[in-house]
């Protein structure tokens, strides 16, 4: 990945103190979405490690994945499929394939769904997301892919903050690790 993109990502990122009663800082990546140079470079940088695997579709979970997924899909010249969450208020109609994640970094289990007709046995799936901390959502998306007969290629993330064994198991490749965001 070009050093210029890494530098812009780290410069535009901030940790925010949400105020009294909070036990931790909250990540703020909004600067990434505001910067046109970052937006132009993210798709190609995310997919670079997976280009030779020839993905046929990019899948990404709501909400941030709905921005990153199309950038990655466009860079590959393939289509995009959203992984919906019931709480986001935009569940599509029609048959859905569902999976529930294992507990995430907050201990929550997240339900994800993909429209059945959009994934099939001929697909080679690349998942894209902004941050992978536990791999919980990636595990759920991989389960959906398996249920639809699609092949799992891995996860392209802006920040890979998961344990090494999780990264190996799920094929996580990040542009940054959390230690670079101080």
PDB file of C-alpha atoms in Angstrom, residues 28-173:
ATOM      1  CA  UNK A  28     -13.818   8.428  14.653  1.00  0.00           C
ATOM      2  CA  UNK A  29     -12.980   7.648  11.033  1.00  0.00           C
ATOM      3  CA  UNK A  30     -15.253  10.350   9.598  1.00  0.00           C
ATOM      4  CA  UNK A  31     -12.221  12.189   8.229  1.00  0.00           C
ATOM      5  CA  UNK A  32     -11.613   9.271   5.860  1.00  0.00           C
ATOM      6  CA  UNK A  33     -15.006   9.724   4.226  1.00  0.00           C
ATOM      7  CA  UNK A  34     -14.539  13.479   3.835  1.00  0.00           C
ATOM      8  CA  UNK A  35     -11.195  13.247   2.040  1.00  0.00           C
ATOM      9  CA  UNK A  36     -11.559  12.683  -1.740  1.00  0.00           C
ATOM     10  CA  UNK A  37      -7.994  11.361  -2.101  1.00  0.00           C
ATOM     11  CA  UNK A  38      -8.619   8.722   0.564  1.00  0.00           C
ATOM     12  CA  UNK A  39     -11.915   7.730  -1.049  1.00  0.00           C
ATOM     13  CA  UNK A  40     -10.232   7.361  -4.443  1.00  0.00           C
ATOM     14  CA  UNK A  41      -7.400   5.236  -3.034  1.00  0.00           C
ATOM     15  CA  UNK A  42      -9.295   3.001  -0.580  1.00  0.00           C
ATOM     16  CA  UNK A  43     -10.957   0.639  -3.059  1.00  0.00           C
ATOM     17  CA  UNK A  44      -7.793  -0.233  -5.009  1.00  0.00           C
ATOM     18  CA  UNK A  45      -5.706  -0.513  -1.815  1.00  0.00           C
ATOM     19  CA  UNK A  46      -8.213  -2.807  -0.090  1.00  0.00           C
ATOM     20  CA  UNK A  47      -8.505  -5.241  -2.985  1.00  0.00           C
ATOM     21  CA  UNK A  48      -4.817  -5.359  -3.964  1.00  0.00           C
ATOM     22  CA  UNK A  49      -3.972  -8.421  -1.802  1.00  0.00           C
ATOM     23  CA  UNK A  50      -6.962 -10.329  -3.229  1.00  0.00           C
ATOM     24  CA  UNK A  51      -6.808  -9.352  -6.903  1.00  0.00           C
ATOM     25  CA  UNK A  52      -5.076 -12.586  -7.990  1.00  0.00           C
ATOM     26  CA  UNK A  53      -7.794 -14.660  -6.243  1.00  0.00           C
ATOM     27  CA  UNK A  54     -10.278 -13.140  -8.737  1.00  0.00           C
ATOM     28  CA  UNK A  55     -13.258 -12.259  -6.535  1.00  0.00           C
ATOM     29  CA  UNK A  56     -16.580 -12.219  -8.376  1.00  0.00           C
ATOM     30  CA  UNK A  57     -18.430 -10.204  -5.732  1.00  0.00           C
ATOM     31  CA  UNK A  58     -17.746  -8.001  -2.722  1.00  0.00           C
ATOM     32  CA  UNK A  59     -19.938  -8.427   0.366  1.00  0.00           C
ATOM     33  CA  UNK A  60     -19.913  -5.888   3.187  1.00  0.00           C
ATOM     34  CA  UNK A  61     -21.980  -5.432   6.350  1.00  0.00           C
ATOM     35  CA  UNK A  62     -24.029  -2.356   7.122  1.00  0.00           C
ATOM     36  CA  UNK A  63     -23.232   0.449   7.925  1.00  0.00           C
ATOM     37  CA  UNK A  64     -19.660   1.460   7.076  1.00  0.00           C
ATOM     38  CA  UNK A  65     -19.262  -1.515   4.777  1.00  0.00           C
ATOM     39  CA  UNK A  66     -21.984  -0.028   2.604  1.00  0.00           C
ATOM     40  CA  UNK A  67     -19.551   2.771   1.741  1.00  0.00           C
ATOM     41  CA  UNK A  68     -16.387   0.684   1.452  1.00  0.00           C
ATOM     42  CA  UNK A  69     -17.893  -2.289  -0.346  1.00  0.00           C
ATOM     43  CA  UNK A  70     -18.847  -0.422  -3.522  1.00  0.00           C
ATOM     44  CA  UNK A  71     -15.418   1.265  -3.609  1.00  0.00           C
ATOM     45  CA  UNK A  72     -13.749  -2.166  -3.512  1.00  0.00           C
ATOM     46  CA  UNK A  73     -16.190  -3.714  -5.982  1.00  0.00           C
ATOM     47  CA  UNK A  74     -15.620  -0.871  -8.446  1.00  0.00           C
ATOM     48  CA  UNK A  75     -11.842  -1.318  -8.146  1.00  0.00           C
ATOM     49  CA  UNK A  76     -12.266  -5.003  -9.031  1.00  0.00           C
ATOM     50  CA  UNK A  77     -14.901  -4.475 -11.714  1.00  0.00           C
ATOM     51  CA  UNK A  78     -17.351  -6.778  -9.897  1.00  0.00           C
ATOM     52  CA  UNK A  79     -20.699  -6.391  -8.164  1.00  0.00           C
ATOM     53  CA  UNK A  80     -21.537  -5.591  -4.562  1.00  0.00           C
ATOM     54  CA  UNK A  81     -23.876  -7.320  -2.086  1.00  0.00           C
ATOM     55  CA  UNK A  82     -24.933  -5.734   1.208  1.00  0.00           C
ATOM     56  CA  UNK A  83     -25.097  -7.796   4.396  1.00  0.00           C
ATOM     57  CA  UNK A  84     -28.062  -6.286   6.216  1.00  0.00           C
ATOM     58  CA  UNK A  85     -28.679  -6.000   9.956  1.00  0.00           C
ATOM     59  CA  UNK A  86     -32.249  -6.035  11.300  1.00  0.00           C
ATOM     60  CA  UNK A  87     -31.641  -2.952  13.447  1.00  0.00           C
ATOM     61  CA  UNK A  88     -30.620  -0.713  10.567  1.00  0.00           C
ATOM     62  CA  UNK A  89     -34.238  -0.207   9.477  1.00  0.00           C
ATOM     63  CA  UNK A  90     -33.645  -1.195   5.858  1.00  0.00           C
ATOM     64  CA  UNK A  91     -34.234  -4.931   5.645  1.00  0.00           C
ATOM     65  CA  UNK A  92     -34.919  -5.929   2.057  1.00  0.00           C
ATOM     66  CA  UNK A  93     -37.932  -7.939   1.032  1.00  0.00           C
ATOM     67  CA  UNK A  94     -37.737 -11.445  -0.344  1.00  0.00           C
ATOM     68  CA  UNK A  95     -35.856 -14.561   0.740  1.00  0.00           C
ATOM     69  CA  UNK A  96     -32.820 -13.882   2.919  1.00  0.00           C
ATOM     70  CA  UNK A  97     -30.028 -16.105   4.194  1.00  0.00           C
ATOM     71  CA  UNK A  98     -29.280 -15.298   7.838  1.00  0.00           C
ATOM     72  CA  UNK A  99     -26.391 -15.949  10.208  1.00  0.00           C
ATOM     73  CA  UNK A 100     -25.666 -14.782  13.728  1.00  0.00           C
ATOM     74  CA  UNK A 101     -22.159 -13.748  14.700  1.00  0.00           C
ATOM     75  CA  UNK A 102     -20.342 -15.009  17.742  1.00  0.00           C
ATOM     76  CA  UNK A 103     -19.931 -12.332  20.445  1.00  0.00           C
ATOM     77  CA  UNK A 104     -18.137  -9.223  19.195  1.00  0.00           C
ATOM     78  CA  UNK A 105     -15.803  -6.953  21.178  1.00  0.00           C
ATOM     79  CA  UNK A 106     -18.793  -5.649  23.159  1.00  0.00           C
ATOM     80  CA  UNK A 107     -20.226  -9.125  23.749  1.00  0.00           C
ATOM     81  CA  UNK A 108     -23.081  -8.580  21.262  1.00  0.00           C
ATOM     82  CA  UNK A 109     -24.234 -11.146  18.735  1.00  0.00           C
ATOM     83  CA  UNK A 110     -25.077  -9.525  15.417  1.00  0.00           C
ATOM     84  CA  UNK A 111     -27.641 -10.942  12.984  1.00  0.00           C
ATOM     85  CA  UNK A 112     -26.721 -10.492   9.318  1.00  0.00           C
ATOM     86  CA  UNK A 113     -28.711 -11.301   6.189  1.00  0.00           C
ATOM     87  CA  UNK A 114     -28.036 -11.394   2.457  1.00  0.00           C
ATOM     88  CA  UNK A 115     -30.624 -11.604  -0.307  1.00  0.00           C
ATOM     89  CA  UNK A 116     -30.513 -15.219  -1.432  1.00  0.00           C
ATOM     90  CA  UNK A 117     -30.606 -14.553  -5.177  1.00  0.00           C
ATOM     91  CA  UNK A 118     -27.463 -12.383  -5.018  1.00  0.00           C
ATOM     92  CA  UNK A 119     -24.990 -15.114  -3.903  1.00  0.00           C
ATOM     93  CA  UNK A 120     -24.501 -18.529  -5.413  1.00  0.00           C
ATOM     94  CA  UNK A 121     -22.119 -21.435  -5.990  1.00  0.00           C
ATOM     95  CA  UNK A 122     -20.196 -19.665  -8.751  1.00  0.00           C
ATOM     96  CA  UNK A 123     -19.279 -16.727  -6.511  1.00  0.00           C
ATOM     97  CA  UNK A 124     -15.865 -16.059  -5.024  1.00  0.00           C
ATOM     98  CA  UNK A 125     -16.555 -13.670  -2.134  1.00  0.00           C
ATOM     99  CA  UNK A 126     -14.354 -10.922  -0.755  1.00  0.00           C
ATOM    100  CA  UNK A 127     -15.735  -9.274   2.373  1.00  0.00           C
ATOM    101  CA  UNK A 128     -14.837  -5.635   3.019  1.00  0.00           C
ATOM    102  CA  UNK A 129     -15.199  -3.649   6.250  1.00  0.00           C
ATOM    103  CA  UNK A 130     -13.622  -0.702   8.001  1.00  0.00           C
ATOM    104  CA  UNK A 131     -12.465  -2.443  11.189  1.00  0.00           C
ATOM    105  CA  UNK A 132     -12.021  -6.099  12.168  1.00  0.00           C
ATOM    106  CA  UNK A 133     -11.568  -6.473  15.936  1.00  0.00           C
ATOM    107  CA  UNK A 134     -12.814  -9.988  16.690  1.00  0.00           C
ATOM    108  CA  UNK A 135     -13.824 -11.269  13.265  1.00  0.00           C
ATOM    109  CA  UNK A 136     -17.353 -11.914  14.562  1.00  0.00           C
ATOM    110  CA  UNK A 137     -19.197 -10.292  11.649  1.00  0.00           C
ATOM    111  CA  UNK A 138     -16.781 -11.874   9.171  1.00  0.00           C
ATOM    112  CA  UNK A 139     -17.583 -15.285  10.637  1.00  0.00           C
ATOM    113  CA  UNK A 140     -21.295 -14.642  10.121  1.00  0.00           C
ATOM    114  CA  UNK A 141     -20.768 -13.486   6.518  1.00  0.00           C
ATOM    115  CA  UNK A 142     -18.578 -16.536   5.848  1.00  0.00           C
ATOM    116  CA  UNK A 143     -21.393 -18.728   7.216  1.00  0.00           C
ATOM    117  CA  UNK A 144     -23.869 -17.057   4.850  1.00  0.00           C
ATOM    118  CA  UNK A 145     -21.489 -17.648   1.938  1.00  0.00           C
ATOM    119  CA  UNK A 146     -21.185 -21.330   2.863  1.00  0.00           C
ATOM    120  CA  UNK A 147     -24.976 -21.651   3.078  1.00  0.00           C
ATOM    121  CA  UNK A 148     -25.288 -20.173  -0.426  1.00  0.00           C
ATOM    122  CA  UNK A 149     -22.485 -22.409  -1.795  1.00  0.00           C
ATOM    123  CA  UNK A 150     -20.166 -19.447  -2.479  1.00  0.00           C
ATOM    124  CA  UNK A 151     -16.391 -19.613  -1.980  1.00  0.00           C
ATOM    125  CA  UNK A 152     -14.845 -17.463   0.764  1.00  0.00           C
ATOM    126  CA  UNK A 153     -11.664 -15.582  -0.193  1.00  0.00           C
ATOM    127  CA  UNK A 154     -11.110 -13.431   2.898  1.00  0.00           C
ATOM    128  CA  UNK A 155     -11.614 -10.002   4.414  1.00  0.00           C
ATOM    129  CA  UNK A 156     -10.131  -6.696   3.291  1.00  0.00           C
ATOM    130  CA  UNK A 157     -10.245  -4.161   6.125  1.00  0.00           C
ATOM    131  CA  UNK A 158      -8.975  -0.660   6.620  1.00  0.00           C
ATOM    132  CA  UNK A 159      -7.960  -1.624  10.179  1.00  0.00           C
ATOM    133  CA  UNK A 160      -7.121  -5.205  11.151  1.00  0.00           C
ATOM    134  CA  UNK A 161      -7.160  -5.339  14.938  1.00  0.00           C
ATOM    135  CA  UNK A 162      -7.926  -9.032  15.458  1.00  0.00           C
ATOM    136  CA  UNK A 163      -5.743 -11.762  16.946  1.00  0.00           C
ATOM    137  CA  UNK A 164      -3.328 -13.377  14.476  1.00  0.00           C
ATOM    138  CA  UNK A 165      -5.128 -16.718  14.614  1.00  0.00           C
ATOM    139  CA  UNK A 166      -8.433 -15.043  13.684  1.00  0.00           C
ATOM    140  CA  UNK A 167      -6.734 -13.187  10.824  1.00  0.00           C
ATOM    141  CA  UNK A 168      -5.307 -16.464   9.500  1.00  0.00           C
ATOM    142  CA  UNK A 169      -8.586 -18.364   9.843  1.00  0.00           C
ATOM    143  CA  UNK A 170     -10.673 -15.703   8.083  1.00  0.00           C
ATOM    144  CA  UNK A 171      -8.025 -14.415   5.661  1.00  0.00           C
ATOM    145  CA  UNK A 172      -8.057 -10.880   7.080  1.00  0.00           C
ATOM    146  CA  UNK A 173      -5.778  -8.346   5.416  1.00  0.00           C
TER     147      UNK A 173
END
